[in-house]
Each structure stands twice: as C-alpha cells, then as structure tokens.
mmCIF file of C-alpha atoms in Angstrom:
data_model
loop_
_atom_site.group_PDB
_atom_site.id
_atom_site.type_symbol
_atom_site.label_atom_id
_atom_site.label_comp_id
_atom_site.label_asym_id
_atom_site.label_seq_id
_atom_site.Cartn_x
_atom_site.Cartn_y
_atom_site.Cartn_z
ATOM 1 C CA UNK A 984 4.307 -10.838 34.577
ATOM 2 C CA UNK A 985 2.785 -13.770 36.400
ATOM 3 C CA UNK A 986 3.036 -15.968 33.284
ATOM 4 C CA UNK A 987 6.787 -15.362 33.086
ATOM 5 C CA UNK A 988 7.529 -15.555 36.797
ATOM 6 C CA UNK A 989 8.573 -19.190 36.596
ATOM 7 C CA UNK A 990 11.122 -18.451 33.873
ATOM 8 C CA UNK A 991 13.434 -16.483 36.169
ATOM 9 C CA UNK A 992 15.900 -18.141 38.511
ATOM 10 C CA UNK A 993 17.646 -15.924 41.046
ATOM 11 C CA UNK A 994 19.910 -18.643 42.426
ATOM 12 C CA UNK A 995 23.662 -18.033 42.517
ATOM 13 C CA UNK A 996 24.511 -21.333 40.815
ATOM 14 C CA UNK A 997 25.421 -20.734 37.208
ATOM 15 C CA UNK A 998 24.414 -24.179 35.970
ATOM 16 C CA UNK A 999 21.137 -24.409 37.821
ATOM 17 C CA UNK A 1000 18.737 -26.418 35.684
ATOM 18 C CA UNK A 1001 15.561 -25.542 37.551
ATOM 19 C CA UNK A 1002 13.654 -22.610 36.140
ATOM 20 C CA UNK A 1003 10.890 -22.791 38.713
ATOM 21 C CA UNK A 1004 13.000 -21.997 41.781
ATOM 22 C CA UNK A 1005 13.000 -18.324 42.608
ATOM 23 C CA UNK A 1006 14.692 -16.716 45.570
ATOM 24 C CA UNK A 1007 12.555 -13.853 46.780
ATOM 25 C CA UNK A 1008 14.657 -11.046 48.168
ATOM 26 C CA UNK A 1009 13.156 -8.734 50.778
ATOM 27 C CA UNK A 1010 11.169 -5.902 49.333
ATOM 28 C CA UNK A 1011 12.778 -2.573 49.982
ATOM 29 C CA UNK A 1012 10.597 0.037 48.338
ATOM 30 C CA UNK A 1013 12.453 2.826 50.089
ATOM 31 C CA UNK A 1014 15.686 2.068 48.223
ATOM 32 C CA UNK A 1015 15.903 4.142 45.088
ATOM 33 C CA UNK A 1016 18.774 4.119 42.620
ATOM 34 C CA UNK A 1017 20.943 7.144 43.082
ATOM 35 C CA UNK A 1018 21.024 9.608 40.232
ATOM 36 C CA UNK A 1019 24.301 11.381 39.673
ATOM 37 C CA UNK A 1020 23.930 14.976 38.533
ATOM 38 C CA UNK A 1021 25.303 15.640 35.095
ATOM 39 C CA UNK A 1022 28.484 17.658 35.044
ATOM 40 C CA UNK A 1023 28.588 20.380 32.438
ATOM 41 C CA UNK A 1024 32.105 20.918 31.138
ATOM 42 C CA UNK A 1025 33.331 24.443 31.370
ATOM 43 C CA UNK A 1026 34.913 26.347 28.553
ATOM 44 C CA UNK A 1027 32.848 24.833 25.739
ATOM 45 C CA UNK A 1028 33.743 25.886 22.234
ATOM 46 C CA UNK A 1029 31.394 28.332 20.599
ATOM 47 C CA UNK A 1030 29.223 26.724 17.913
ATOM 48 C CA UNK A 1031 28.175 28.992 15.053
ATOM 49 C CA UNK A 1032 24.486 29.826 15.014
ATOM 50 C CA UNK A 1033 24.149 28.732 11.382
ATOM 51 C CA UNK A 1034 25.479 25.281 12.259
ATOM 52 C CA UNK A 1035 23.028 24.988 15.165
ATOM 53 C CA UNK A 1036 20.106 25.956 12.939
ATOM 54 C CA UNK A 1037 21.229 23.420 10.334
ATOM 55 C CA UNK A 1038 21.290 20.633 12.942
ATOM 56 C CA UNK A 1039 17.867 21.613 14.295
ATOM 57 C CA UNK A 1040 16.365 21.741 10.805
ATOM 58 C CA UNK A 1041 17.809 18.344 9.969
ATOM 59 C CA UNK A 1042 16.448 16.894 13.211
ATOM 60 C CA UNK A 1043 13.028 18.387 12.477
ATOM 61 C CA UNK A 1044 12.967 16.849 8.993
ATOM 62 C CA UNK A 1045 14.032 13.480 10.381
ATOM 63 C CA UNK A 1046 11.338 13.502 13.075
ATOM 64 C CA UNK A 1047 8.744 14.544 10.507
ATOM 65 C CA UNK A 1048 9.740 11.688 8.204
ATOM 66 C CA UNK A 1049 9.668 9.100 10.994
ATOM 67 C CA UNK A 1050 6.462 10.315 12.626
ATOM 68 C CA UNK A 1051 3.475 8.042 11.953
ATOM 69 C CA UNK A 1052 0.562 9.383 10.010
ATOM 70 C CA UNK A 1053 -2.335 10.654 12.128
ATOM 71 C CA UNK A 1054 -5.345 8.381 12.365
ATOM 72 C CA UNK A 1055 -8.549 10.001 11.238
ATOM 73 C CA UNK A 1056 -10.985 10.376 14.113
ATOM 74 C CA UNK A 1057 -8.433 9.214 16.722
ATOM 75 C CA UNK A 1058 -6.541 11.634 18.944
ATOM 76 C CA UNK A 1059 -2.870 11.010 19.694
ATOM 77 C CA UNK A 1060 -2.968 7.661 17.830
ATOM 78 C CA UNK A 1061 -5.225 6.193 20.509
ATOM 79 C CA UNK A 1062 -2.675 6.651 23.301
ATOM 80 C CA UNK A 1063 -4.612 7.387 26.501
ATOM 81 C CA UNK A 1064 -3.753 10.242 28.813
ATOM 82 C CA UNK A 1065 -1.717 9.726 31.949
ATOM 83 C CA UNK A 1066 -3.946 8.143 34.604
ATOM 84 C CA UNK A 1067 -4.865 10.259 37.596
ATOM 85 C CA UNK A 1068 -5.905 7.457 39.951
ATOM 86 C CA UNK A 1069 -3.408 5.641 42.159
ATOM 87 C CA UNK A 1070 -1.568 2.560 40.928
ATOM 88 C CA UNK A 1071 -2.802 -0.924 41.784
ATOM 89 C CA UNK A 1072 -1.304 -2.124 45.080
ATOM 90 C CA UNK A 1073 -0.099 -5.490 43.735
ATOM 91 C CA UNK A 1074 1.500 -3.864 40.720
ATOM 92 C CA UNK A 1075 3.140 -1.214 42.888
ATOM 93 C CA UNK A 1076 4.594 -3.956 45.123
ATOM 94 C CA UNK A 1077 6.032 -5.785 42.092
ATOM 95 C CA UNK A 1078 7.594 -2.588 40.759
ATOM 96 C CA UNK A 1079 9.055 -1.765 44.169
ATOM 97 C CA UNK A 1080 10.400 -5.316 44.455
ATOM 98 C CA UNK A 1081 12.210 -5.172 41.114
ATOM 99 C CA UNK A 1082 13.533 -1.693 41.888
ATOM 100 C CA UNK A 1083 14.971 -3.042 45.134
ATOM 101 C CA UNK A 1084 16.602 -5.922 43.240
ATOM 102 C CA UNK A 1085 18.098 -3.457 40.783
ATOM 103 C CA UNK A 1086 19.393 -1.284 43.616
ATOM 104 C CA UNK A 1087 21.081 -4.340 45.173
ATOM 105 C CA UNK A 1088 22.889 -5.071 41.902
ATOM 106 C CA UNK A 1089 20.678 -7.838 40.528
ATOM 107 C CA UNK A 1090 20.076 -7.739 36.793
ATOM 108 C CA UNK A 1091 17.362 -9.797 35.137
ATOM 109 C CA UNK A 1092 19.345 -10.169 31.910
ATOM 110 C CA UNK A 1093 22.326 -11.551 33.805
ATOM 111 C CA UNK A 1094 20.172 -14.166 35.526
ATOM 112 C CA UNK A 1095 18.653 -15.192 32.214
ATOM 113 C CA UNK A 1096 22.088 -15.399 30.581
ATOM 114 C CA UNK A 1097 23.326 -17.765 33.329
ATOM 115 C CA UNK A 1098 20.200 -19.901 33.240
ATOM 116 C CA UNK A 1099 20.802 -23.255 31.545
ATOM 117 C CA UNK A 1100 17.301 -23.364 30.062
ATOM 118 C CA UNK A 1101 17.918 -20.139 28.144
ATOM 119 C CA UNK A 1102 21.101 -21.536 26.585
ATOM 120 C CA UNK A 1103 19.006 -23.834 24.446
ATOM 121 C CA UNK A 1104 19.288 -22.487 20.870
ATOM 122 C CA UNK A 1105 15.656 -23.438 20.241
ATOM 123 C CA UNK A 1106 14.341 -21.374 23.146
ATOM 124 C CA UNK A 1107 13.943 -18.346 20.860
ATOM 125 C CA UNK A 1108 11.440 -20.082 18.605
ATOM 126 C CA UNK A 1109 9.579 -21.379 21.660
ATOM 127 C CA UNK A 1110 9.372 -17.910 23.197
ATOM 128 C CA UNK A 1111 8.120 -16.418 19.934
ATOM 129 C CA UNK A 1112 5.458 -19.107 19.743
ATOM 130 C CA UNK A 1113 4.574 -18.686 23.431
ATOM 131 C CA UNK A 1114 4.141 -14.913 23.220
ATOM 132 C CA UNK A 1115 2.608 -15.119 19.712
ATOM 133 C CA UNK A 1116 4.802 -12.388 18.225
ATOM 134 C CA UNK A 1117 4.906 -11.510 14.541
ATOM 135 C CA UNK A 1118 8.660 -11.315 13.947
ATOM 136 C CA UNK A 1119 8.377 -9.397 10.677
ATOM 137 C CA UNK A 1120 5.389 -7.285 11.664
ATOM 138 C CA UNK A 1121 5.271 -3.525 11.301
ATOM 139 C CA UNK A 1122 3.221 -0.682 12.757
ATOM 140 C CA UNK A 1123 3.347 1.194 9.472
ATOM 141 C CA UNK A 1124 0.410 1.474 7.115
ATOM 142 C CA UNK A 1125 0.335 -1.606 4.827
ATOM 143 C CA UNK A 1126 -0.053 0.766 1.869
ATOM 144 C CA UNK A 1127 3.329 2.293 2.746
ATOM 145 C CA UNK A 1128 5.136 -0.860 3.856
ATOM 146 C CA UNK A 1129 3.736 -4.363 4.128
ATOM 147 C CA UNK A 1130 6.325 -6.945 5.252
ATOM 148 C CA UNK A 1131 3.900 -9.727 4.309
ATOM 149 C CA UNK A 1132 3.244 -8.305 0.841
ATOM 150 C CA UNK A 1133 6.282 -9.762 -0.916
ATOM 151 C CA UNK A 1134 5.842 -12.340 -3.652
ATOM 152 C CA UNK A 1135 6.548 -15.982 -2.811
ATOM 153 C CA UNK A 1136 9.526 -15.937 -5.193
ATOM 154 C CA UNK A 1137 11.297 -13.480 -2.853
ATOM 155 C CA UNK A 1138 11.648 -16.092 -0.093
ATOM 156 C CA UNK A 1139 14.109 -18.981 0.133
ATOM 157 C CA UNK A 1140 11.665 -21.630 -1.095
ATOM 158 C CA UNK A 1141 10.707 -19.536 -4.110
ATOM 159 C CA UNK A 1142 14.346 -18.716 -4.874
ATOM 160 C CA UNK A 1143 15.304 -22.405 -4.788
ATOM 161 C CA UNK A 1144 12.390 -23.269 -7.075
ATOM 162 C CA UNK A 1145 13.427 -20.558 -9.549
ATOM 163 C CA UNK A 1146 17.026 -21.791 -9.525
ATOM 164 C CA UNK A 1147 15.827 -25.334 -10.190
ATOM 165 C CA UNK A 1148 13.717 -24.220 -13.158
ATOM 166 C CA UNK A 1149 16.609 -22.218 -14.636
ATOM 167 C CA UNK A 1150 18.982 -25.172 -14.241
ATOM 168 C CA UNK A 1151 16.536 -27.527 -15.975
ATOM 169 C CA UNK A 1152 15.986 -25.058 -18.826
ATOM 170 C CA UNK A 1153 19.743 -24.644 -19.269
ATOM 171 C CA UNK A 1154 20.248 -28.418 -19.342
ATOM 172 C CA UNK A 1155 17.576 -28.842 -22.020
ATOM 173 C CA UNK A 1156 19.008 -26.016 -24.095
ATOM 174 C CA UNK A 1157 22.541 -27.409 -23.965
ATOM 175 C CA UNK A 1158 21.620 -30.977 -24.968
ATOM 176 C CA UNK A 1159 21.748 -31.928 -28.682
ATOM 177 C CA UNK A 1160 18.828 -33.981 -29.868
ATOM 178 C CA UNK A 1161 19.197 -35.917 -33.121
ATOM 179 C CA UNK A 1162 15.963 -35.986 -35.081
ATOM 180 C CA UNK A 1163 15.546 -38.394 -37.980
ATOM 181 C CA UNK A 1164 14.787 -36.489 -41.156
ATOM 182 C CA UNK A 1165 11.739 -37.577 -43.101
ATOM 183 C CA UNK A 1166 11.902 -37.220 -46.907
ATOM 184 C CA UNK A 1167 8.880 -36.531 -49.021
ATOM 185 C CA UNK A 1168 7.771 -38.957 -51.724
ATOM 186 C CA UNK A 1169 9.227 -36.829 -54.526
ATOM 187 C CA UNK A 1170 12.544 -36.515 -52.722
ATOM 188 C CA UNK A 1171 12.613 -40.284 -52.223
ATOM 189 C CA UNK A 1172 11.995 -40.919 -55.928
ATOM 190 C CA UNK A 1173 14.707 -38.471 -56.978
ATOM 191 C CA UNK A 1174 17.118 -40.069 -54.525
ATOM 192 C CA UNK A 1175 16.289 -43.555 -55.867
ATOM 193 C CA UNK A 1176 16.883 -42.467 -59.490
ATOM 194 C CA UNK A 1177 20.185 -40.857 -58.586
ATOM 195 C CA UNK A 1178 21.344 -43.996 -56.817
ATOM 196 C CA UNK A 1179 20.268 -46.145 -59.812
ATOM 197 C CA UNK A 1180 22.196 -43.925 -62.247
ATOM 198 C CA UNK A 1181 25.238 -44.061 -60.024
ATOM 199 C CA UNK A 1182 25.004 -47.851 -59.945
ATOM 200 C CA UNK A 1183 24.783 -48.011 -63.787
ATOM 201 C CA UNK A 1184 27.789 -45.748 -64.196
ATOM 202 C CA UNK A 1185 29.779 -47.814 -61.735
ATOM 203 C CA UNK A 1186 28.783 -50.998 -63.605
ATOM 204 C CA UNK A 1187 29.888 -49.569 -66.980
ATOM 205 C CA UNK A 1188 33.205 -48.487 -65.559
ATOM 206 C CA UNK A 1189 33.736 -51.949 -64.169
ATOM 207 C CA UNK A 1190 32.816 -53.638 -67.500
ATOM 208 C CA UNK A 1191 35.127 -51.314 -69.468
ATOM 209 C CA UNK A 1192 38.010 -52.129 -67.196
ATOM 210 C CA UNK A 1193 37.470 -55.842 -67.605
ATOM 211 C CA UNK A 1194 37.318 -55.531 -71.449
ATOM 212 C CA UNK A 1195 40.679 -53.782 -71.600
ATOM 213 C CA UNK A 1196 42.257 -56.634 -69.711
#
C-alpha cells in the first residue's frame, strides 16, 4: 500500500492537480460501521420441496463446474490456513485508519474519481504497466483454456492482413489479361497459304470485272 499512497488525494477540491498531497484524518480504531440486522419478512409463501431440491441441485452442479481442479500434492490449492498469531501493528493501524475513514463517509473510489490525474484516459495503460498485470490472463489450466494460445490471425493485425490478401486475390482474379497467341510453324504456313489463295481469288475477280467493262 505504500507504493500507492501518493496516488490518493483526500482534499475537498474537485480539480486538485496534486496527487502527492494527502490529508491524514485522525485514526479512530474504535469506530466500527454499524451493521443493521436483516429483517425477515413474515408470511412468506410456501415453496414446494421439489422446487427447492431442483434449485439446490442446479447450484451444486454449477459450483462443481466452476470449481478449479485439485492440484496433485497440494492441499486446498496452496491456500494457507488462517494465521493464529496477531496482526502486524503497522498493518493493523492502516486497516483501522481506513475503517475510520469509511465510517466518516469517505470513499476511496470517490476521491479517485474526482482526482484530475485519474481523468487522463491513458492512466489505465500506465497503471497496468506499473502493476505488471496480464489483462487477458487466466487461472485456469492452459490445457483447458489458454488466452494466449490463439493463432495470430485471430487478432486485429492478423485479420487486417488476411483482408488485404483476399482483396489482392480478388483484384487479380477480376482483371482481364490479354496474352498474345503464338502460332506453331505449321499453323503459320497454313495461314500463309490461305491468305495467298484469298489474294489470288480476289485478283481474278478484279481482272474479270475489268474485262467485262
């Protein structure tokens, strides 16, 4: 908590630009937030036993599906038991201090929301980098779900690259390319003879027309 102490400003000014100023309120460890007893409504409607059993069974299945798999050789997923020794004095003072602030109506989220430094839209990326948090991380087994196991084509850069390749392929497919045909030697000779015969026939027709005149 000491590394984040300078990020909180308890001043009453909404537009305070200093994030290092912190107004320390008197510690009142004796003040505890009051807990209102829950009021049970009278005259509740009777719920059929079958419906209750159905809800309990559904809740049991849901908890079983969401429960993490046990770790072999590790009890209770490595969560230690509740400590029996007394709490550290400095930590107890900090907890008592924040409880007193809460009892007096101070809310940390409200102070952060009114702090000008936290209105910077880039503060989120800075906080993630400062705390070194994996935003897409998961506590699940990578064999069951690995958020970093997706192919590169699933992300925005890969999608844009795929769209570019498809657009280029479509453009090449739609364009008409004229290719000059190449005749073989035999085809060239046949074509030359046909053109020569056509020229002779045209010459004879022309000579016959002139003779009739």
